[in-house]
CSV table of C-alpha atoms and ligand atoms in Angstrom, one decimal:
chain,number,residue,atom,x,y,z
A,1,UNK,CA,15.6,-14.7,-7.3
A,2,UNK,CA,16.0,-11.7,-9.6
A,3,UNK,CA,15.4,-13.8,-12.7
A,4,UNK,CA,15.9,-13.2,-16.4
A,5,UNK,CA,12.2,-12.4,-16.7
A,6,UNK,CA,12.5,-9.4,-14.4
A,7,UNK,CA,15.6,-8.2,-16.2
A,8,UNK,CA,14.0,-8.4,-19.6
A,9,UNK,CA,10.9,-6.6,-18.5
A,10,UNK,CA,13.0,-3.9,-16.9
A,11,UNK,CA,14.8,-3.3,-20.1
A,12,UNK,CA,11.5,-2.3,-21.7
A,13,UNK,CA,10.6,0.3,-19.1
A,14,UNK,CA,11.2,3.9,-19.8
A,15,UNK,CA,13.2,5.2,-16.8
A,16,UNK,CA,12.0,8.8,-17.5
A,17,UNK,CA,8.3,7.8,-17.0
A,18,UNK,CA,8.4,5.8,-13.7
A,19,UNK,CA,5.2,6.4,-11.6
A,20,UNK,CA,6.0,8.6,-8.7
A,21,UNK,CA,3.5,6.9,-6.4
A,22,UNK,CA,2.4,3.2,-6.7
A,23,UNK,CA,-0.4,1.8,-4.5
A,24,UNK,CA,-0.8,-1.9,-4.0
A,25,UNK,CA,-3.8,-3.8,-2.7
A,26,UNK,CA,-2.1,-7.0,-1.5
A,27,UNK,CA,-4.9,-9.5,-2.0
A,28,UNK,CA,-5.2,-13.3,-2.3
A,29,UNK,CA,-3.3,-14.6,0.7
A,30,UNK,CA,-6.2,-16.8,1.9
A,31,UNK,CA,-6.8,-18.3,-1.5
A,32,UNK,CA,-3.1,-19.0,-2.0
A,33,UNK,CA,-3.1,-20.9,1.3
A,34,UNK,CA,-6.3,-22.8,0.5
A,35,UNK,CA,-5.0,-24.0,-2.8
A,36,UNK,CA,-2.1,-25.6,-0.9
A,37,UNK,CA,-4.2,-27.1,1.9
A,38,UNK,CA,-2.6,-24.6,4.3
A,39,UNK,CA,-4.2,-22.4,6.9
A,40,UNK,CA,-5.2,-18.9,5.7
A,41,UNK,CA,-2.7,-17.4,8.2
A,42,UNK,CA,0.1,-19.2,6.3
A,43,UNK,CA,-0.9,-17.3,3.3
A,44,UNK,CA,-0.4,-14.0,5.2
A,45,UNK,CA,3.1,-15.2,6.3
A,46,UNK,CA,4.0,-16.1,2.7
A,47,UNK,CA,3.0,-12.5,1.7
A,48,UNK,CA,6.0,-11.1,3.5
A,49,UNK,CA,8.4,-12.3,0.8
A,50,UNK,CA,6.2,-10.8,-1.9
A,51,UNK,CA,6.2,-7.5,0.0
A,52,UNK,CA,9.9,-7.4,0.4
A,53,UNK,CA,10.6,-8.2,-3.2
A,54,UNK,CA,8.1,-5.6,-4.4
A,55,UNK,CA,9.8,-3.0,-2.2
A,56,UNK,CA,13.2,-3.9,-3.7
A,57,UNK,CA,11.7,-3.8,-7.2
A,58,UNK,CA,10.2,-0.3,-6.5
A,59,UNK,CA,13.5,0.9,-5.2
A,60,UNK,CA,15.2,-0.5,-8.3
A,61,UNK,CA,12.8,1.4,-10.5
A,62,UNK,CA,13.2,4.6,-8.5
A,63,UNK,CA,9.5,4.8,-7.3
A,64,UNK,CA,9.4,7.5,-4.7
A,65,UNK,CA,6.2,6.5,-2.9
A,66,UNK,CA,4.8,3.0,-2.4
A,67,UNK,CA,1.6,2.5,-0.4
A,68,UNK,CA,0.5,-1.0,0.5
A,69,UNK,CA,-2.9,-2.0,1.8
A,70,UNK,CA,-2.2,-4.3,4.8
A,71,UNK,CA,-5.5,-4.2,6.8
A,72,UNK,CA,-8.7,-2.5,6.0
A,73,UNK,CA,-11.3,-1.0,8.4
A,74,UNK,CA,-13.6,-3.8,7.2
A,75,UNK,CA,-11.1,-6.6,7.9
A,76,UNK,CA,-12.2,-6.6,11.6
A,77,UNK,CA,-15.1,-8.7,10.3
A,78,UNK,CA,-12.8,-11.7,10.0
A,79,UNK,CA,-12.7,-14.4,12.6
A,80,UNK,CA,-11.0,-13.2,15.8
A,81,UNK,CA,-8.1,-15.7,15.3
A,82,UNK,CA,-7.2,-14.4,11.9
A,83,UNK,CA,-7.4,-10.8,13.1
A,84,UNK,CA,-5.3,-11.6,16.1
A,85,UNK,CA,-2.7,-13.3,13.8
A,86,UNK,CA,-2.6,-10.3,11.5
A,87,UNK,CA,-1.9,-8.0,14.5
A,88,UNK,CA,0.9,-10.1,15.8
A,89,UNK,CA,2.3,-10.8,12.3
A,90,UNK,CA,2.5,-7.1,11.4
A,91,UNK,CA,4.1,-6.4,14.8
A,92,UNK,CA,6.8,-9.0,14.2
A,93,UNK,CA,7.3,-8.1,10.6
A,94,UNK,CA,8.1,-4.5,11.6
A,95,UNK,CA,10.5,-5.7,14.2
A,96,UNK,CA,12.3,-8.1,11.8
A,97,UNK,CA,12.4,-5.8,8.8
A,98,UNK,CA,12.8,-2.2,10.1
A,99,UNK,CA,16.6,-2.2,10.1
A,100,UNK,CA,16.9,-3.6,6.6
A,101,UNK,CA,14.3,-1.1,5.3
A,102,UNK,CA,16.1,1.7,7.1
A,103,UNK,CA,19.5,0.7,5.5
A,104,UNK,CA,17.8,0.8,2.1
A,105,UNK,CA,16.8,4.4,2.7
A,106,UNK,CA,13.0,3.7,3.1
A,107,UNK,CA,10.9,6.0,5.2
A,108,UNK,CA,8.1,4.1,6.9
A,109,UNK,CA,4.7,5.6,7.6
A,110,UNK,CA,1.3,4.3,8.5
A,111,UNK,CA,-2.0,5.5,7.2
A,112,UNK,CA,-5.3,4.6,8.9
A,113,UNK,CA,-7.1,4.9,12.2
A,114,UNK,CA,-5.3,4.3,15.4
A,115,UNK,CA,-8.4,3.3,17.3
A,116,UNK,CA,-8.7,1.2,20.4
A,117,UNK,CA,-8.8,-2.0,18.4
A,118,UNK,CA,-5.2,-1.8,17.3
A,119,UNK,CA,-3.1,-3.4,20.0
A,120,UNK,CA,-0.8,-1.1,21.9
A,121,UNK,CA,2.2,-3.3,21.2
A,122,UNK,CA,1.7,-2.9,17.5
A,123,UNK,CA,1.3,0.9,17.8
A,124,UNK,CA,4.6,0.9,19.7
A,125,UNK,CA,6.3,-1.0,16.8
A,126,UNK,CA,4.8,1.4,14.3
A,127,UNK,CA,6.1,4.4,16.2
A,128,UNK,CA,9.6,2.8,16.5
A,129,UNK,CA,9.7,2.2,12.7
A,130,UNK,CA,8.5,5.7,12.0
A,131,UNK,CA,11.1,7.2,14.3
A,132,UNK,CA,13.9,5.0,13.0
A,133,UNK,CA,13.3,5.9,9.4
A,134,UNK,CA,12.0,9.4,9.6
A,135,UNK,CA,14.9,11.0,7.8
A,136,UNK,CA,15.1,8.6,4.9
A,137,UNK,CA,14.0,10.0,1.5
A,138,UNK,CA,14.8,7.4,-1.1
A,139,UNK,CA,11.3,6.0,-0.9
A,140,UNK,CA,8.3,6.5,1.4
A,141,UNK,CA,6.6,3.2,2.2
A,142,UNK,CA,3.2,3.9,3.6
A,143,UNK,CA,1.5,0.9,5.2
A,144,UNK,CA,-2.3,1.3,5.2
A,145,UNK,CA,-3.4,-0.3,8.4
A,146,UNK,CA,-6.9,-0.1,9.8
A,147,UNK,CA,-7.3,2.1,6.8
A,148,UNK,CA,-10.5,2.8,4.9
A,149,UNK,CA,-10.9,5.4,2.2
A,150,UNK,CA,-14.3,6.4,3.5
A,151,UNK,CA,-13.0,6.6,7.1
A,152,UNK,CA,-10.3,8.9,5.8
A,153,UNK,CA,-12.9,11.2,4.2
A,154,UNK,CA,-15.1,11.1,7.3
A,155,UNK,CA,-12.0,12.1,9.4
A,156,UNK,CA,-11.2,14.9,7.0
A,157,UNK,CA,-14.7,16.2,7.2
A,158,UNK,CA,-14.7,16.1,11.0
A,159,UNK,CA,-11.4,17.9,11.1
A,160,UNK,CA,-12.7,20.6,8.7
A,161,UNK,CA,-15.9,21.1,10.7
A,162,UNK,CA,-13.8,21.3,13.9
A,163,UNK,CA,-11.6,24.0,12.3
A,164,UNK,CA,-14.7,26.2,12.0
A,165,UNK,CA,-14.1,27.0,8.3
A,166,UNK,CA,-17.0,28.5,6.4
A,167,UNK,CA,-18.7,26.6,3.5
A,168,UNK,CA,-17.4,29.1,1.0
A,169,UNK,CA,-13.8,28.2,1.8
A,170,UNK,CA,-14.3,24.5,1.0
A,171,UNK,CA,-12.3,23.4,-2.0
A,172,UNK,CA,-10.6,20.2,-3.3
A,173,UNK,CA,-7.3,21.6,-2.2
A,174,UNK,CA,-8.6,22.4,1.2
A,175,UNK,CA,-10.1,18.9,1.6
A,176,UNK,CA,-6.8,17.3,0.5
A,177,UNK,CA,-5.0,19.4,3.2
A,178,UNK,CA,-7.2,17.6,5.8
A,179,UNK,CA,-6.5,14.0,4.6
A,180,UNK,CA,-4.1,11.9,6.6
A,181,UNK,CA,-1.0,12.8,4.6
A,182,UNK,CA,-1.4,16.0,2.6
A,183,UNK,CA,2.2,15.8,1.4
A,184,UNK,CA,1.6,12.4,-0.3
A,185,UNK,CA,1.1,12.7,-4.0
A,186,UNK,CA,-1.9,11.0,-5.5
A,187,UNK,CA,-1.1,7.5,-6.7
A,188,UNK,CA,-0.2,7.3,-10.4
A,189,UNK,CA,-0.6,3.5,-10.5
A,190,UNK,CA,-2.7,1.2,-8.3
A,191,UNK,CA,-2.2,-2.5,-8.6
A,192,UNK,CA,-4.7,-5.1,-7.2
A,193,UNK,CA,-3.7,-8.7,-7.1
A,194,UNK,CA,-5.8,-11.9,-6.9
A,195,UNK,CA,-8.1,-11.3,-9.9
A,196,UNK,CA,-10.6,-9.1,-8.1
A,197,UNK,CA,-11.7,-6.1,-10.0
A,198,UNK,CA,-12.5,-3.7,-7.1
A,199,UNK,CA,-11.0,-1.1,-4.9
A,200,UNK,CA,-12.3,-2.3,-1.5
A,201,UNK,CA,-12.0,1.1,0.1
A,202,UNK,CA,-8.4,1.9,-0.8
A,203,UNK,CA,-7.4,5.6,-1.1
A,204,UNK,CA,-10.8,6.6,-2.5
A,205,UNK,CA,-10.2,10.4,-2.6
A,206,UNK,CA,-6.6,10.0,-3.9
A,207,UNK,CA,-7.1,7.6,-6.8
A,208,UNK,CA,-9.5,9.8,-8.8
A,209,UNK,CA,-7.0,9.7,-11.7
A,210,UNK,CA,-4.9,6.7,-10.9
A,211,UNK,CA,-4.2,4.1,-13.6
A,212,UNK,CA,-5.6,0.8,-12.3
A,213,UNK,CA,-3.9,-2.5,-13.1
A,214,UNK,CA,-5.5,-5.8,-12.0
A,215,UNK,CA,-3.3,-8.9,-11.8
A,216,UNK,CA,-4.5,-12.5,-11.4
A,217,UNK,CA,-1.4,-13.3,-9.4
A,218,UNK,CA,-2.2,-14.1,-5.7
A,219,UNK,CA,-0.3,-11.8,-3.4
A,220,UNK,CA,2.2,-14.4,-2.0
A,221,UNK,CA,3.3,-15.2,-5.6
A,222,UNK,CA,3.8,-11.5,-6.5
A,223,UNK,CA,7.4,-10.5,-7.3
A,224,UNK,CA,9.1,-7.5,-8.7
A,225,UNK,CA,8.7,-8.8,-12.3
A,226,UNK,CA,4.9,-8.4,-11.7
A,227,UNK,CA,5.5,-4.9,-10.6
A,228,UNK,CA,7.6,-4.2,-13.6
A,229,UNK,CA,4.8,-5.7,-15.8
A,230,UNK,CA,2.3,-3.3,-14.2
A,231,UNK,CA,4.6,-0.3,-14.7
A,232,UNK,CA,5.1,-1.3,-18.4
A,233,UNK,CA,1.3,-1.4,-18.7
A,234,UNK,CA,1.1,2.0,-17.0
A,235,UNK,CA,3.5,3.4,-19.5
A,236,UNK,CA,1.2,2.3,-22.3
A,237,UNK,CA,-1.7,4.2,-20.9
A,238,UNK,CA,-2.8,7.6,-22.1
A,239,UNK,CA,-3.6,9.8,-19.1
A,240,UNK,CA,-5.9,12.6,-20.2
A,241,UNK,CA,-7.3,13.8,-16.9
A,242,UNK,CA,-10.5,14.7,-18.6
A,243,UNK,CA,-8.8,16.8,-21.3
A,244,UNK,CA,-7.8,15.9,-24.9
A,245,UNK,CA,-4.5,14.6,-26.3
A,246,UNK,CA,-2.2,17.2,-27.8
A,247,UNK,CA,-2.9,17.2,-31.6
B,301,LIG,C1,-5.2,-10.1,1.7
B,301,LIG,O1,-5.5,-11.5,1.5
B,301,LIG,C2,-4.7,-9.8,3.1
B,301,LIG,C3,-5.7,-9.1,3.9
B,301,LIG,C4,-6.8,-8.6,3.5
B,301,LIG,C5,-5.3,-8.8,5.3
B,301,LIG,P1,-6.9,-12.1,1.9
B,301,LIG,O2,-6.8,-12.6,3.3
B,301,LIG,O3,-8.0,-11.2,1.7
B,301,LIG,O4,-6.9,-13.3,1.0
B,301,LIG,P2,-8.2,-13.8,0.1
B,301,LIG,O5,-8.7,-12.7,-0.6
B,301,LIG,O6,-9.2,-14.3,1.1
B,301,LIG,O7,-7.7,-14.9,-0.7
B,302,LIG,C1,-8.6,-5.5,0.6
B,302,LIG,O1,-8.8,-6.9,0.5
B,302,LIG,C2,-7.9,-5.2,1.8
B,302,LIG,C3,-6.5,-5.6,1.9
B,302,LIG,C4,-5.8,-6.1,1.0
B,302,LIG,C5,-5.8,-5.3,3.2
B,302,LIG,P1,-10.1,-7.7,1.0
B,302,LIG,O2,-9.8,-9.1,0.8
B,302,LIG,O3,-10.4,-7.3,2.4
B,302,LIG,O4,-11.2,-7.1,0.1
B,302,LIG,P2,-12.6,-7.8,-0.4
B,302,LIG,O5,-13.3,-8.2,0.9
B,302,LIG,O6,-12.3,-8.9,-1.3
B,302,LIG,O7,-13.3,-6.7,-1.1
B,303,LIG,MG1,-9.1,-10.8,0.1
């Protein structure tokens, strides 16, 4: 359903100022389901269409990097049934969607910890998706799974200490080079859905100068026109990076 709405918003977007990297905190699945008298897990399932339409919208805009938050290091606190569902759901989603994403020229990556809690079968699907799409360059879709911004910083610090570098050599550039994906540009735009005004441990180091857009839409209702809206808002922002505007 690429409706008239999406087309008309798209017409107002400047194609020369598309954000290179868009991050997305996909939140509100449970509330979407509750409102309909459904189980929370059905909200997660309904989020798949939102994700696929957002990916298509990002491709249409020419976004080069899209990072989506699928499971945080804190989401293990949820009831075991929900956690289990999310593991199986992500596993099957990868299996169902990898060919289609591959055909669209999407390179799939995962960011986050691969610890013992992530089921082997899911790791296997992740590796298959990475391998299948590794040469694609139209867009890099990074799925943040068992990801925490603080955990990433902790892992970077551990890796720096392990490398035996002296304190005088520590710099921002050096720390960046120890993050999970040093080649990934910082996000220009981060969108959070569901009307929550927080970051919830998403890309803490990387979003120092990202433009933040908060949307009231619950994730399963999110479609490309909402992405286009966020990009339009992004284009109205004045990014100063601590400096001053040119006179
Ligand atoms: C986001 O939706 C998906 C995950 C965090 C895995 P939620 O499950 O957090 O939905 P709400 O916030 O409870 O509505
Ligand atoms: C953030 O949403 C994590 C993901 C979308 C995967 P949460 O629902 O976990 O965040 P809080 O608990 O509302 O901060
Ligand atoms: Mg939530």
